[in-house]
């Protein structure tokens, strides 16, 4: 498996669409999924490529002069718990540091709401992210937004 940076906006969107449409347990709201797909064209984009093509991706977007957000990430289910996600996050951290960012953040659903997102939260904390703040109504009442942060210094 290789982790590569993709710079072509059409290729970014094609990979994002392929992966996100296979992960409707996490990306089931079509409008949100389409926002990630269209947004990916302008973000820093890393793809995990296996022998048969893309198996995962991660996008970074700048949210401030010192801060970058892990805006969206997806790994095909059959590759969960195989190190693909961790390698994508490691590449994102390395790149963000080289670009001079001091912090990385990621938004997800608060722990304890949905089992699938609890596994996601445990993944992010295992990668070094720390709980920052919960915004109960950022998305909606059923999906309180948990922000995790990481120092890149």
Short mmCIF file of C-alpha atoms in Angstrom, two decimals:
data_model
loop_
_atom_site.label_atom_id
_atom_site.label_comp_id
_atom_site.label_asym_id
_atom_site.label_seq_id
_atom_site.Cartn_x
_atom_site.Cartn_y
_atom_site.Cartn_z
CA UNK A 1 0.00 0.00 0.00
CA UNK A 2 1.23 3.46 -0.93
CA UNK A 3 0.20 6.83 0.49
CA UNK A 4 0.36 9.44 -2.27
CA UNK A 5 -0.59 13.09 -2.52
CA UNK A 6 -3.13 13.75 -5.27
CA UNK A 7 -3.09 17.19 -6.87
CA UNK A 8 -5.56 16.81 -9.76
CA UNK A 9 -8.96 18.11 -8.59
CA UNK A 10 -10.95 15.67 -10.74
CA UNK A 11 -8.97 12.70 -9.42
CA UNK A 12 -9.47 13.94 -5.84
CA UNK A 13 -13.24 14.10 -6.31
CA UNK A 14 -13.39 10.70 -8.03
CA UNK A 15 -11.49 9.01 -5.19
CA UNK A 16 -13.52 10.81 -2.51
CA UNK A 17 -16.78 9.79 -4.22
CA UNK A 18 -15.72 6.14 -4.58
CA UNK A 19 -14.69 5.82 -0.93
CA UNK A 20 -17.46 7.89 0.69
CA UNK A 21 -20.24 6.20 -1.26
CA UNK A 22 -18.96 2.89 0.10
CA UNK A 23 -19.13 4.21 3.68
CA UNK A 24 -22.75 5.26 4.11
CA UNK A 25 -22.76 4.18 7.79
CA UNK A 26 -20.64 7.30 8.39
CA UNK A 27 -21.48 9.38 5.33
CA UNK A 28 -25.15 8.60 4.83
CA UNK A 29 -26.41 12.16 4.39
CA UNK A 30 -26.08 12.80 0.67
CA UNK A 31 -25.85 16.59 0.99
CA UNK A 32 -22.95 16.35 3.45
CA UNK A 33 -21.23 13.67 1.39
CA UNK A 34 -21.46 15.88 -1.72
CA UNK A 35 -19.98 18.82 0.25
CA UNK A 36 -16.97 16.67 1.19
CA UNK A 37 -16.57 15.48 -2.39
CA UNK A 38 -16.72 18.97 -3.90
CA UNK A 39 -14.56 20.45 -1.11
CA UNK A 40 -11.89 17.81 -1.61
CA UNK A 41 -10.96 19.40 -4.96
CA UNK A 42 -9.39 22.37 -3.17
CA UNK A 43 -7.89 20.63 -0.14
CA UNK A 44 -4.60 18.85 0.44
CA UNK A 45 -5.47 15.27 -0.50
CA UNK A 46 -3.75 11.99 0.33
CA UNK A 47 -4.85 8.65 -1.09
CA UNK A 48 -4.01 5.18 0.15
CA UNK A 49 -3.63 3.00 -2.91
CA UNK A 50 -3.66 -0.77 -2.86
CA UNK A 51 -3.08 -3.19 -5.73
CA UNK A 52 -6.64 -2.67 -7.00
CA UNK A 53 -6.83 1.12 -6.63
CA UNK A 54 -7.78 3.58 -3.88
CA UNK A 55 -8.62 2.07 -0.50
CA UNK A 56 -8.74 5.27 1.54
CA UNK A 57 -8.14 9.00 1.56
CA UNK A 58 -7.71 11.98 3.86
CA UNK A 59 -8.15 15.72 3.22
CA UNK A 60 -6.61 18.65 5.07
CA UNK A 61 -7.98 22.18 4.90
CA UNK A 62 -6.61 25.33 6.44
CA UNK A 63 -8.85 26.79 9.14
CA UNK A 64 -6.48 29.50 10.39
CA UNK A 65 -2.92 30.74 9.93
CA UNK A 66 -1.64 28.16 12.41
CA UNK A 67 -4.33 25.50 12.17
CA UNK A 68 -5.26 22.81 9.69
CA UNK A 69 -8.29 20.56 9.91
CA UNK A 70 -8.50 16.90 9.05
CA UNK A 71 -11.64 17.73 7.08
CA UNK A 72 -12.66 14.29 5.91
CA UNK A 73 -11.20 10.81 5.93
CA UNK A 74 -12.46 7.46 4.74
CA UNK A 75 -11.05 3.95 4.52
CA UNK A 76 -12.93 1.09 2.89
CA UNK A 77 -14.44 -1.22 5.53
CA UNK A 78 -12.41 -4.25 4.45
CA UNK A 79 -9.25 -2.25 5.26
CA UNK A 80 -10.31 -0.97 8.71
CA UNK A 81 -7.91 -1.91 11.50
CA UNK A 82 -5.11 -2.68 9.05
CA UNK A 83 -3.02 0.48 9.53
CA UNK A 84 -4.30 2.36 6.47
CA UNK A 85 -5.98 5.12 8.48
CA UNK A 86 -3.00 5.52 10.79
CA UNK A 87 -0.63 5.83 7.83
CA UNK A 88 -2.89 8.48 6.27
CA UNK A 89 -2.95 10.46 9.53
CA UNK A 90 0.83 10.15 9.93
CA UNK A 91 1.34 11.51 6.40
CA UNK A 92 -1.09 14.36 7.11
CA UNK A 93 0.75 15.26 10.34
CA UNK A 94 4.13 15.17 8.60
CA UNK A 95 2.88 17.39 5.76
CA UNK A 96 1.13 19.87 8.08
CA UNK A 97 4.32 20.24 10.13
CA UNK A 98 6.39 20.83 6.98
CA UNK A 99 3.87 23.49 5.91
CA UNK A 100 4.37 25.27 9.26
CA UNK A 101 1.05 24.57 10.95
CA UNK A 102 1.07 24.42 14.75
CA UNK A 103 -2.21 22.61 15.36
CA UNK A 104 -4.44 20.05 13.70
CA UNK A 105 -8.10 19.59 14.53
CA UNK A 106 -10.77 17.09 13.60
CA UNK A 107 -14.53 17.19 14.16
CA UNK A 108 -16.60 14.09 14.84
CA UNK A 109 -19.70 13.05 16.78
CA UNK A 110 -19.32 13.11 20.57
CA UNK A 111 -18.32 9.88 22.29
CA UNK A 112 -21.22 7.82 23.60
CA UNK A 113 -23.78 8.75 20.93
CA UNK A 114 -23.16 6.13 18.21
CA UNK A 115 -21.02 3.00 18.38
CA UNK A 116 -19.50 3.56 14.92
CA UNK A 117 -18.38 7.06 15.89
CA UNK A 118 -17.08 5.83 19.25
CA UNK A 119 -14.63 3.65 17.28
CA UNK A 120 -13.73 6.70 15.19
CA UNK A 121 -13.09 8.74 18.34
CA UNK A 122 -10.90 6.01 19.81
CA UNK A 123 -8.94 5.94 16.54
CA UNK A 124 -8.33 9.70 16.66
CA UNK A 125 -7.24 9.64 20.32
CA UNK A 126 -4.92 6.72 19.57
CA UNK A 127 -3.32 8.91 16.88
CA UNK A 128 -2.60 11.62 19.47
CA UNK A 129 -5.65 13.90 19.23
CA UNK A 130 -6.98 15.31 22.52
CA UNK A 131 -10.54 16.32 23.41
CA UNK A 132 -10.95 20.06 22.97
CA UNK A 133 -14.62 21.05 23.08
CA UNK A 134 -18.12 19.78 22.33
CA UNK A 135 -20.52 21.98 20.35
CA UNK A 136 -23.91 20.36 21.02
CA UNK A 137 -25.77 22.19 18.24
CA UNK A 138 -23.12 22.82 15.57
CA UNK A 139 -24.65 20.10 13.38
CA UNK A 140 -27.90 19.21 15.17
CA UNK A 141 -29.15 17.85 18.51
CA UNK A 142 -28.76 14.21 17.45
CA UNK A 143 -25.11 14.75 16.44
CA UNK A 144 -23.21 16.82 19.01
CA UNK A 145 -19.89 17.89 17.47
CA UNK A 146 -16.74 16.85 19.34
CA UNK A 147 -13.59 18.72 18.35
CA UNK A 148 -10.25 17.04 18.91
CA UNK A 149 -6.94 18.89 18.59
CA UNK A 150 -3.28 18.00 18.31
CA UNK A 151 -0.18 20.13 18.73
CA UNK A 152 2.17 19.75 15.78
CA UNK A 153 5.13 21.31 17.59
#
